[in-house]
């Protein structure tokens, strides 16, 4: 059975924790999109980890971790990450890398930095991991697949061809040092040495695994609202964040994805620029940021403080719908225990009209939140294992949101650890 774990919001919903938890019963975990630009934070019996490229199932010795063809593969980052976990006594994971995955080139990272510098105040808030230049090159058909490392003559010729265009930009647009073909080739040969033992025809591997009845998890990065098609374009990421893309980015039949677990956070947070209707500011935001997640809402990759907001029913209803949600995992609920009252955004007012349908970006910029205030529960809910044992107001908060978004909340996460989970049989 194949299931996907994806986000309904702007990312950082706690997908890492849910994947790590579900991975206990999985054989294979696949990353199918994105790159090292965002991270998952995972707390388990080995310690606390920030993963960027490795799937969140790497901590079990029964799982195989796969980097699918849809990923922006940064080879040195992948290997640094493997070392960072084995250094903390996690057994060496079984890893496979798709021969069709494309590689983040050293110049992709430079172009990302140079473009942000050029745009200065008008930048998109990129994490400067080379992701946008990487995907631009992939679709401009000048990217490099892992498989190309194994034909050195053709590779050398292609590097010469591709860098001509890059060097024109470096010289005339960015006024920066040019790329050297020999150096690029030598770097790729280093990458080849690192990755060679793991390279695999992933779609064939998964095809067989599905036939054998293996349990496969597809792990998404970021969330619906960062999807290039369905998100808040252009303040989005460069690869699709939707479960549907799991079929493409892993190379499996779309009809095999039977369960779509959409992770929804009990309040909102976002990184980067873009409209964020339920955003809060000042002390109110600082307090939620400080108490949020596990040790504060700061980017796992960048350390940037996240923008904070109340729960947004409009964005989440849409985010769940566009994912094709079968189950909602509702996370980080424990954090809200300090509030007397909890505002929730239940509608957007746009040009004097209230809607619960998430609009396109131009309209979104004009939206003002319609808030409803629910009573808080003023209790620490960590450690509670059964839904019925949650305080009444806490259950009411969950059930109100469930009704607003229209998808079943089947898991409630009340702490960062694997065991901090309440399964709700619906
Ligand atoms: P991801 O990218 O979706 O995996 O999300 P992040 O890892 O960036 O953010 C989730 C943060 O919340 C991490 O620090 C997790 O350890 C933490 N976390 C996940 N679930 C819970 C929860 O239920 N309660 C609390 N307090 N923290 C959680």
CSV table of C-alpha atoms and ligand atoms in Angstrom, one decimal:
chain,number,residue,atom,x,y,z
A,1,UNK,CA,0.0,0.0,0.0
A,2,UNK,CA,1.2,3.4,-0.8
A,3,UNK,CA,0.4,6.4,1.4
A,4,UNK,CA,1.6,10.0,1.1
A,5,UNK,CA,2.3,12.4,4.0
A,6,UNK,CA,2.0,16.0,2.8
A,7,UNK,CA,1.3,19.4,4.2
A,8,UNK,CA,-1.9,21.5,3.9
A,9,UNK,CA,-0.4,24.9,4.7
A,10,UNK,CA,2.9,26.7,4.1
A,11,UNK,CA,5.2,23.9,5.3
A,12,UNK,CA,6.5,23.2,8.8
A,13,UNK,CA,3.3,21.4,9.8
A,14,UNK,CA,5.2,18.6,11.5
A,15,UNK,CA,5.3,16.1,8.5
A,16,UNK,CA,8.7,14.9,9.7
A,17,UNK,CA,7.2,13.7,13.0
A,18,UNK,CA,4.2,12.1,11.4
A,19,UNK,CA,6.4,10.3,8.7
A,20,UNK,CA,8.8,9.1,11.4
A,21,UNK,CA,5.9,7.7,13.3
A,22,UNK,CA,4.2,6.1,10.3
A,23,UNK,CA,7.5,4.7,9.2
A,24,UNK,CA,7.4,2.2,12.0
A,25,UNK,CA,5.0,0.2,9.8
A,26,UNK,CA,6.6,1.1,6.4
A,27,UNK,CA,9.1,-0.8,4.3
A,28,UNK,CA,10.1,2.1,2.1
A,29,UNK,CA,10.1,5.9,2.4
A,30,UNK,CA,10.4,8.1,-0.6
A,31,UNK,CA,11.2,11.8,-1.0
A,32,UNK,CA,9.6,12.8,-4.3
A,33,UNK,CA,10.1,16.6,-4.6
A,34,UNK,CA,12.0,19.6,-3.2
A,35,UNK,CA,15.6,19.6,-2.1
A,36,UNK,CA,17.7,20.7,0.9
A,37,UNK,CA,15.9,24.0,1.1
A,38,UNK,CA,13.5,23.0,3.8
A,39,UNK,CA,13.9,20.7,6.7
A,40,UNK,CA,12.0,18.4,9.0
A,41,UNK,CA,12.7,18.3,12.7
A,42,UNK,CA,12.5,14.9,14.3
A,43,UNK,CA,12.8,13.9,17.9
A,44,UNK,CA,13.3,10.2,18.7
A,45,UNK,CA,15.3,7.9,20.9
A,46,UNK,CA,18.5,8.8,19.1
A,47,UNK,CA,18.1,12.5,19.7
A,48,UNK,CA,16.9,15.5,17.8
A,49,UNK,CA,17.6,15.8,14.1
A,50,UNK,CA,17.1,18.3,11.3
A,51,UNK,CA,16.8,16.5,8.1
A,52,UNK,CA,16.8,18.2,4.7
A,53,UNK,CA,17.3,15.5,2.1
A,54,UNK,CA,17.0,12.2,3.8
A,55,UNK,CA,13.5,10.9,4.2
A,56,UNK,CA,12.2,10.9,7.8
A,57,UNK,CA,12.2,7.1,8.0
A,58,UNK,CA,16.0,6.7,8.1
A,59,UNK,CA,16.0,6.0,11.8
A,60,UNK,CA,14.5,2.5,11.6
A,61,UNK,CA,16.7,-0.3,10.4
A,62,UNK,CA,13.9,-2.1,8.6
A,63,UNK,CA,13.2,0.8,6.2
A,64,UNK,CA,14.7,1.7,2.8
A,65,UNK,CA,15.1,5.4,2.2
A,66,UNK,CA,14.7,6.6,-1.3
A,67,UNK,CA,15.6,9.8,-3.1
A,68,UNK,CA,13.2,9.9,-6.0
A,69,UNK,CA,13.6,11.4,-9.4
A,70,UNK,CA,11.6,14.5,-8.5
A,71,UNK,CA,14.1,15.6,-5.9
A,72,UNK,CA,16.7,18.4,-6.3
A,73,UNK,CA,19.6,16.2,-5.2
A,74,UNK,CA,22.4,18.0,-3.5
A,75,UNK,CA,25.0,15.2,-3.2
A,76,UNK,CA,27.4,16.7,-0.6
A,77,UNK,CA,24.5,17.8,1.6
A,78,UNK,CA,23.0,14.2,1.4
A,79,UNK,CA,26.3,12.7,2.5
A,80,UNK,CA,26.9,15.3,5.3
A,81,UNK,CA,23.4,14.4,6.5
A,82,UNK,CA,24.1,10.7,6.5
A,83,UNK,CA,27.3,11.4,8.5
A,84,UNK,CA,25.4,13.6,11.0
A,85,UNK,CA,23.0,10.8,11.8
A,86,UNK,CA,25.6,8.0,11.9
A,87,UNK,CA,27.7,10.2,14.2
A,88,UNK,CA,24.9,10.1,16.6
A,89,UNK,CA,24.8,6.2,16.5
A,90,UNK,CA,21.9,5.8,14.2
A,91,UNK,CA,22.7,2.6,12.1
A,92,UNK,CA,23.8,3.3,8.5
A,93,UNK,CA,20.5,3.6,6.7
A,94,UNK,CA,19.7,1.7,3.5
A,95,UNK,CA,19.6,4.4,0.8
A,96,UNK,CA,18.7,4.3,-2.8
A,97,UNK,CA,19.1,7.3,-5.2
A,98,UNK,CA,17.2,7.4,-8.4
A,99,UNK,CA,19.3,7.3,-11.6
A,100,UNK,CA,16.9,9.9,-12.9
A,101,UNK,CA,17.2,12.4,-10.1
A,102,UNK,CA,18.9,15.6,-11.2
A,103,UNK,CA,21.7,17.1,-9.3
A,104,UNK,CA,22.0,20.5,-7.7
A,105,UNK,CA,25.1,22.0,-9.3
A,106,UNK,CA,27.5,24.2,-7.4
A,107,UNK,CA,26.6,27.1,-9.7
A,108,UNK,CA,22.8,26.7,-8.9
A,109,UNK,CA,23.6,27.7,-5.3
A,110,UNK,CA,25.6,30.7,-6.5
A,111,UNK,CA,22.9,31.8,-9.0
A,112,UNK,CA,20.4,31.7,-6.2
A,113,UNK,CA,22.5,34.0,-4.0
A,114,UNK,CA,23.4,36.3,-6.9
A,115,UNK,CA,19.7,36.7,-7.9
A,116,UNK,CA,18.7,37.4,-4.3
A,117,UNK,CA,21.4,40.0,-4.1
A,118,UNK,CA,20.3,41.6,-7.4
A,119,UNK,CA,16.6,41.7,-6.4
A,120,UNK,CA,17.7,43.1,-3.0
A,121,UNK,CA,14.5,44.2,-1.1
A,122,UNK,CA,12.2,42.7,-3.8
A,123,UNK,CA,13.5,39.1,-3.3
A,124,UNK,CA,11.3,36.1,-2.8
A,125,UNK,CA,13.0,35.1,0.4
A,126,UNK,CA,14.8,32.1,-1.1
A,127,UNK,CA,16.7,29.8,1.2
A,128,UNK,CA,19.6,30.1,-1.3
A,129,UNK,CA,19.9,26.4,-1.7
A,130,UNK,CA,19.9,26.6,-5.5
A,131,UNK,CA,16.4,25.2,-5.8
A,132,UNK,CA,14.8,27.7,-8.2
A,133,UNK,CA,17.9,27.8,-10.6
A,134,UNK,CA,17.9,23.9,-10.4
A,135,UNK,CA,14.3,23.5,-11.4
A,136,UNK,CA,14.6,26.2,-14.1
A,137,UNK,CA,17.5,24.3,-15.7
A,138,UNK,CA,15.6,21.0,-15.4
A,139,UNK,CA,12.7,22.3,-17.4
A,140,UNK,CA,15.0,24.3,-19.7
A,141,UNK,CA,16.5,20.8,-20.4
A,142,UNK,CA,20.0,21.8,-19.3
A,143,UNK,CA,20.0,19.9,-16.0
A,144,UNK,CA,22.2,16.9,-15.1
A,145,UNK,CA,20.8,13.6,-14.2
A,146,UNK,CA,22.7,11.2,-11.9
A,147,UNK,CA,22.8,8.8,-14.8
A,148,UNK,CA,24.9,11.2,-16.8
A,149,UNK,CA,27.8,10.9,-14.3
A,150,UNK,CA,28.4,7.5,-15.9
A,151,UNK,CA,29.2,8.7,-19.4
A,152,UNK,CA,32.2,10.9,-18.9
A,153,UNK,CA,32.8,12.0,-22.5
A,154,UNK,CA,29.2,13.1,-23.0
A,155,UNK,CA,29.2,14.7,-19.6
A,156,UNK,CA,32.3,16.8,-20.3
A,157,UNK,CA,30.8,17.9,-23.6
A,158,UNK,CA,27.5,18.9,-22.0
A,159,UNK,CA,29.2,20.9,-19.2
A,160,UNK,CA,31.1,22.9,-21.9
A,161,UNK,CA,27.8,23.6,-23.7
A,162,UNK,CA,25.8,24.5,-20.6
A,163,UNK,CA,28.3,26.9,-19.0
A,164,UNK,CA,28.5,29.1,-22.1
A,165,UNK,CA,25.1,30.5,-21.3
A,166,UNK,CA,25.8,30.6,-17.5
A,167,UNK,CA,29.0,32.6,-18.0
A,168,UNK,CA,27.2,35.2,-20.1
A,169,UNK,CA,24.9,35.8,-17.2
A,170,UNK,CA,27.7,35.8,-14.7
A,171,UNK,CA,29.7,38.3,-16.6
A,172,UNK,CA,27.1,40.7,-17.8
A,173,UNK,CA,24.2,40.4,-15.3
A,174,UNK,CA,25.8,39.5,-12.0
A,175,UNK,CA,29.4,40.7,-12.6
A,176,UNK,CA,30.8,37.6,-10.8
A,177,UNK,CA,33.6,35.1,-11.4
A,178,UNK,CA,33.0,32.7,-14.4
A,179,UNK,CA,32.5,28.9,-14.2
A,180,UNK,CA,35.3,26.7,-15.2
A,181,UNK,CA,34.5,23.5,-17.1
A,182,UNK,CA,37.4,21.5,-15.6
A,183,UNK,CA,36.5,22.4,-12.1
A,184,UNK,CA,32.8,21.6,-12.7
A,185,UNK,CA,33.7,18.2,-14.2
A,186,UNK,CA,36.0,17.4,-11.3
A,187,UNK,CA,33.4,18.3,-8.8
A,188,UNK,CA,30.9,16.0,-10.6
A,189,UNK,CA,33.5,13.2,-10.5
A,190,UNK,CA,33.6,13.6,-6.7
A,191,UNK,CA,29.8,13.4,-6.6
A,192,UNK,CA,30.0,10.3,-8.7
A,193,UNK,CA,32.3,8.6,-6.2
A,194,UNK,CA,29.9,9.5,-3.3
A,195,UNK,CA,26.7,8.4,-5.0
A,196,UNK,CA,27.7,5.4,-7.1
A,197,UNK,CA,26.9,2.7,-4.5
A,198,UNK,CA,23.4,3.9,-4.1
A,199,UNK,CA,22.2,4.6,-7.6
A,200,UNK,CA,19.2,2.6,-8.7
A,201,UNK,CA,16.3,2.4,-11.1
A,202,UNK,CA,13.9,3.5,-8.5
A,203,UNK,CA,10.7,3.2,-10.5
A,204,UNK,CA,11.4,-0.4,-11.3
A,205,UNK,CA,12.3,-1.0,-7.6
A,206,UNK,CA,9.1,0.5,-6.5
A,207,UNK,CA,7.0,-1.3,-9.1
A,208,UNK,CA,8.3,-4.6,-7.7
A,209,UNK,CA,7.8,-3.5,-4.1
A,210,UNK,CA,4.2,-2.6,-4.8
A,211,UNK,CA,3.6,-6.0,-6.4
A,212,UNK,CA,5.1,-7.7,-3.3
A,213,UNK,CA,2.7,-5.8,-1.1
A,214,UNK,CA,5.3,-3.6,0.6
A,215,UNK,CA,4.2,-0.5,2.6
A,216,UNK,CA,5.5,2.6,0.9
A,217,UNK,CA,5.4,6.1,2.3
A,218,UNK,CA,5.8,9.2,0.1
A,219,UNK,CA,7.1,12.1,2.1
A,220,UNK,CA,6.3,15.6,0.9
A,221,UNK,CA,8.1,18.8,1.7
A,222,UNK,CA,6.5,22.2,2.4
A,223,UNK,CA,2.7,22.3,1.8
A,224,UNK,CA,-0.2,23.0,-0.6
A,225,UNK,CA,0.1,26.8,-0.4
A,226,UNK,CA,3.7,26.6,-1.7
A,227,UNK,CA,2.8,24.5,-4.7
A,228,UNK,CA,3.8,26.3,-8.0
A,229,UNK,CA,0.3,25.7,-9.6
A,230,UNK,CA,-2.1,25.7,-6.7
A,231,UNK,CA,-0.2,27.8,-4.1
A,232,UNK,CA,0.3,31.5,-3.6
A,233,UNK,CA,2.3,32.0,-6.9
A,234,UNK,CA,4.9,33.5,-7.2
A,235,UNK,CA,5.7,33.1,-3.5
A,236,UNK,CA,5.9,29.4,-3.9
A,237,UNK,CA,8.6,26.7,-4.2
A,238,UNK,CA,9.8,25.3,-7.5
A,239,UNK,CA,8.5,21.8,-7.4
A,240,UNK,CA,5.0,20.5,-6.7
A,241,UNK,CA,4.2,19.9,-3.1
A,242,UNK,CA,1.1,17.8,-3.8
A,243,UNK,CA,0.5,14.1,-3.1
A,244,UNK,CA,-0.4,13.7,-6.8
A,245,UNK,CA,3.1,14.6,-7.7
A,246,UNK,CA,4.3,11.7,-5.6
A,247,UNK,CA,3.4,9.5,-8.5
A,248,UNK,CA,5.7,11.4,-10.8
A,249,UNK,CA,8.5,12.2,-8.4
A,250,UNK,CA,8.8,8.6,-7.3
A,251,UNK,CA,7.8,7.0,-10.6
A,252,UNK,CA,4.8,4.9,-9.5
A,253,UNK,CA,1.2,4.6,-10.9
A,254,UNK,CA,-1.0,7.4,-9.5
A,255,UNK,CA,-3.8,4.9,-8.6
A,256,UNK,CA,-1.5,3.2,-6.2
A,257,UNK,CA,-1.6,6.1,-3.7
A,258,UNK,CA,-4.4,4.9,-1.5
A,259,UNK,CA,-4.1,7.1,1.5
A,260,UNK,CA,-3.2,10.8,1.7
A,261,UNK,CA,-2.4,11.9,5.2
A,262,UNK,CA,-2.4,15.7,5.2
A,263,UNK,CA,-0.6,17.3,8.1
A,264,UNK,CA,-2.3,20.4,9.5
A,265,UNK,CA,-0.9,22.5,12.3
A,266,UNK,CA,-3.2,23.8,15.1
A,267,UNK,CA,-2.1,27.4,14.3
A,268,UNK,CA,-0.3,29.0,11.4
A,269,UNK,CA,3.3,29.7,10.6
A,270,UNK,CA,5.0,30.6,7.3
A,271,UNK,CA,8.4,31.5,6.0
A,272,UNK,CA,9.3,33.8,3.2
A,273,UNK,CA,7.3,36.6,1.6
A,274,UNK,CA,3.7,36.4,0.5
A,275,UNK,CA,0.1,37.1,1.7
A,276,UNK,CA,-0.6,35.5,5.1
A,277,UNK,CA,-4.1,36.5,6.0
A,278,UNK,CA,-4.3,35.3,9.6
A,279,UNK,CA,-0.9,36.6,10.5
A,280,UNK,CA,-0.3,38.1,13.9
A,281,UNK,CA,2.4,40.5,15.1
A,282,UNK,CA,4.1,42.0,18.1
A,283,UNK,CA,4.0,40.3,21.5
A,284,UNK,CA,1.2,38.0,20.6
A,285,UNK,CA,3.2,36.6,17.7
A,286,UNK,CA,6.5,36.5,19.7
A,287,UNK,CA,4.8,34.4,22.4
A,288,UNK,CA,3.4,31.9,20.0
A,289,UNK,CA,6.7,31.7,18.1
A,290,UNK,CA,8.6,31.1,21.3
A,291,UNK,CA,6.2,28.4,22.6
A,292,UNK,CA,5.6,26.9,19.1
A,293,UNK,CA,6.9,23.6,17.7
A,294,UNK,CA,9.5,22.0,19.8
A,295,UNK,CA,11.7,24.8,21.1
A,296,UNK,CA,10.3,27.7,19.0
A,297,UNK,CA,9.2,28.4,15.4
A,298,UNK,CA,12.5,29.0,13.7
A,299,UNK,CA,13.4,27.5,10.3
A,300,UNK,CA,15.0,24.0,10.5
A,301,UNK,CA,17.4,24.9,7.6
A,302,UNK,CA,17.8,28.6,7.9
A,303,UNK,CA,17.1,29.4,11.6
A,304,UNK,CA,14.9,32.3,10.4
A,305,UNK,CA,12.1,33.2,12.7
A,306,UNK,CA,8.8,32.0,11.2
A,307,UNK,CA,5.9,34.4,10.6
A,308,UNK,CA,3.0,33.4,13.0
A,309,UNK,CA,-0.7,33.4,12.7
A,310,UNK,CA,-4.0,31.9,14.0
A,311,UNK,CA,-5.4,28.8,12.4
A,312,UNK,CA,-6.8,29.6,8.9
A,313,UNK,CA,-9.8,27.5,8.0
A,314,UNK,CA,-10.1,29.0,4.5
A,315,UNK,CA,-6.5,28.2,3.6
A,316,UNK,CA,-6.6,24.8,5.2
A,317,UNK,CA,-9.9,23.6,3.7
A,318,UNK,CA,-8.4,24.5,0.3
A,319,UNK,CA,-5.0,23.0,1.2
A,320,UNK,CA,-6.6,19.7,2.2
A,321,UNK,CA,-8.9,19.6,-0.9
A,322,UNK,CA,-6.0,20.2,-3.3
A,323,UNK,CA,-4.0,17.4,-1.7
A,324,UNK,CA,-6.8,14.9,-2.1
A,325,UNK,CA,-6.8,14.3,1.7
A,326,UNK,CA,-8.2,11.1,3.1
A,327,UNK,CA,-6.9,11.7,6.7
A,328,UNK,CA,-5.9,14.8,8.6
A,329,UNK,CA,-3.1,14.7,11.1
A,330,UNK,CA,-3.6,17.7,13.4
A,331,UNK,CA,-0.3,18.7,15.0
A,332,UNK,CA,1.3,20.8,17.7
A,333,UNK,CA,-2.0,21.2,19.5
A,334,UNK,CA,-0.3,21.1,22.9
A,335,UNK,CA,1.3,24.5,22.2
A,336,UNK,CA,-2.0,26.3,22.4
A,337,UNK,CA,-2.6,25.3,26.0
A,338,UNK,CA,-1.5,28.7,27.4
A,339,UNK,CA,-4.2,30.7,25.7
A,340,UNK,CA,-7.4,31.9,27.5
A,341,UNK,CA,-9.1,32.3,24.1
A,342,UNK,CA,-8.0,31.2,20.7
A,343,UNK,CA,-9.0,33.2,17.6
A,344,UNK,CA,-9.5,31.1,14.4
A,345,UNK,CA,-9.8,32.6,10.9
A,346,UNK,CA,-13.1,31.4,9.5
A,347,UNK,CA,-13.5,33.6,6.4
A,348,UNK,CA,-11.8,36.1,4.2
A,349,UNK,CA,-13.2,39.5,3.6
A,350,UNK,CA,-12.3,40.7,0.1
A,351,UNK,CA,-13.7,43.9,-1.3
A,352,UNK,CA,-16.5,43.9,1.3
A,353,UNK,CA,-17.6,40.3,0.7
A,354,UNK,CA,-16.9,37.4,2.9
A,355,UNK,CA,-15.8,34.1,1.4
A,356,UNK,CA,-14.6,30.7,2.6
A,357,UNK,CA,-13.1,29.8,-0.8
A,358,UNK,CA,-9.3,30.4,-1.0
A,359,UNK,CA,-8.7,32.9,-3.8
A,360,UNK,CA,-5.9,33.5,-6.4
A,361,UNK,CA,-2.9,35.6,-5.3
A,362,UNK,CA,-4.2,39.0,-6.6
A,363,UNK,CA,-7.3,38.7,-4.5
A,364,UNK,CA,-5.5,37.1,-1.6
A,365,UNK,CA,-3.4,40.2,-1.2
A,366,UNK,CA,-6.6,42.1,-0.4
A,367,UNK,CA,-8.1,39.6,2.0
A,368,UNK,CA,-8.8,40.5,5.6
A,369,UNK,CA,-9.3,37.7,8.2
A,370,UNK,CA,-12.8,37.1,9.7
A,371,UNK,CA,-12.0,35.8,13.1
A,372,UNK,CA,-14.1,33.7,15.5
A,373,UNK,CA,-12.8,33.2,19.1
A,374,UNK,CA,-13.0,29.9,20.8
A,375,UNK,CA,-12.4,29.3,24.5
A,376,UNK,CA,-9.0,27.9,25.4
A,377,UNK,CA,-8.4,24.8,27.7
A,378,UNK,CA,-5.6,26.1,29.8
A,379,UNK,CA,-4.0,22.7,30.4
A,380,UNK,CA,-1.0,20.8,29.4
A,381,UNK,CA,-2.3,18.0,27.1
A,382,UNK,CA,1.0,16.2,26.5
A,383,UNK,CA,0.9,12.6,27.6
A,384,UNK,CA,-2.8,12.2,27.0
A,385,UNK,CA,-3.3,9.1,24.8
A,386,UNK,CA,-7.1,8.9,24.3
A,387,UNK,CA,-9.2,11.4,22.5
A,388,UNK,CA,-11.9,11.3,25.2
A,389,UNK,CA,-9.4,12.3,27.9
A,390,UNK,CA,-8.7,15.6,26.2
A,391,UNK,CA,-10.2,18.7,27.9
A,392,UNK,CA,-13.7,19.5,26.5
A,393,UNK,CA,-12.6,22.8,25.0
A,394,UNK,CA,-9.7,21.2,23.3
A,395,UNK,CA,-12.0,18.6,21.7
A,396,UNK,CA,-14.4,21.4,20.7
A,397,UNK,CA,-11.5,23.3,19.0
A,398,UNK,CA,-10.6,20.1,17.1
A,399,UNK,CA,-14.2,19.4,16.1
A,400,UNK,CA,-14.9,23.0,15.1
A,401,UNK,CA,-11.9,23.0,12.8
A,402,UNK,CA,-12.8,19.6,11.4
A,403,UNK,CA,-16.2,20.8,10.5
A,404,UNK,CA,-14.8,24.0,8.9
A,405,UNK,CA,-12.3,22.2,6.8
A,406,UNK,CA,-14.5,19.2,5.9
A,407,UNK,CA,-11.9,16.4,6.2
A,408,UNK,CA,-11.6,13.9,9.0
A,409,UNK,CA,-9.0,14.5,11.7
A,410,UNK,CA,-7.9,11.0,12.5
A,411,UNK,CA,-4.7,11.8,14.3
A,412,UNK,CA,-4.0,14.4,16.9
A,413,UNK,CA,-0.3,15.1,17.8
A,414,UNK,CA,0.2,16.5,21.3
A,415,UNK,CA,4.0,16.6,21.5
A,416,UNK,CA,7.1,16.3,19.4
A,417,UNK,CA,7.9,12.7,20.2
A,418,UNK,CA,6.8,9.6,18.3
A,419,UNK,CA,4.5,8.5,21.1
A,420,UNK,CA,2.8,11.9,21.5
A,421,UNK,CA,-0.1,10.9,19.3
A,422,UNK,CA,-3.8,10.3,19.7
A,423,UNK,CA,-5.4,8.0,17.1
A,424,UNK,CA,-9.0,8.8,16.7
A,425,UNK,CA,-11.1,6.0,15.2
A,426,UNK,CA,-13.7,7.6,13.0
B,1,LIG,P1,7.9,19.6,8.8
B,1,LIG,O1,8.8,20.3,7.8
B,1,LIG,O2,6.5,19.6,8.3
B,1,LIG,O3,8.4,18.3,9.2
B,1,LIG,O4,7.8,20.5,10.1
B,1,LIG,P2,9.1,21.0,11.0
B,1,LIG,O5,9.9,19.9,11.4
B,1,LIG,O6,9.7,22.2,10.4
B,1,LIG,O7,8.2,21.7,12.2
B,1,LIG,C1,7.6,20.9,13.1
B,1,LIG,C2,8.2,21.3,14.5
B,1,LIG,O8,7.2,21.0,15.4
B,1,LIG,C3,9.4,20.4,14.9
B,1,LIG,O9,10.2,21.2,15.7
B,1,LIG,C4,8.8,19.2,15.6
B,1,LIG,O10,9.6,18.6,16.5
B,1,LIG,C5,7.6,19.9,16.3
B,1,LIG,N1,6.4,19.1,16.5
B,1,LIG,C6,5.8,18.2,15.6
B,1,LIG,N2,4.7,17.8,16.1
B,1,LIG,C7,4.5,18.4,17.3
B,1,LIG,C8,3.5,18.4,18.3
B,1,LIG,O11,2.5,17.8,18.2
B,1,LIG,N3,3.8,19.2,19.4
B,1,LIG,C9,4.9,20.0,19.5
B,1,LIG,N4,5.0,20.7,20.6
B,1,LIG,N5,5.8,20.0,18.6
B,1,LIG,C10,5.7,19.2,17.5
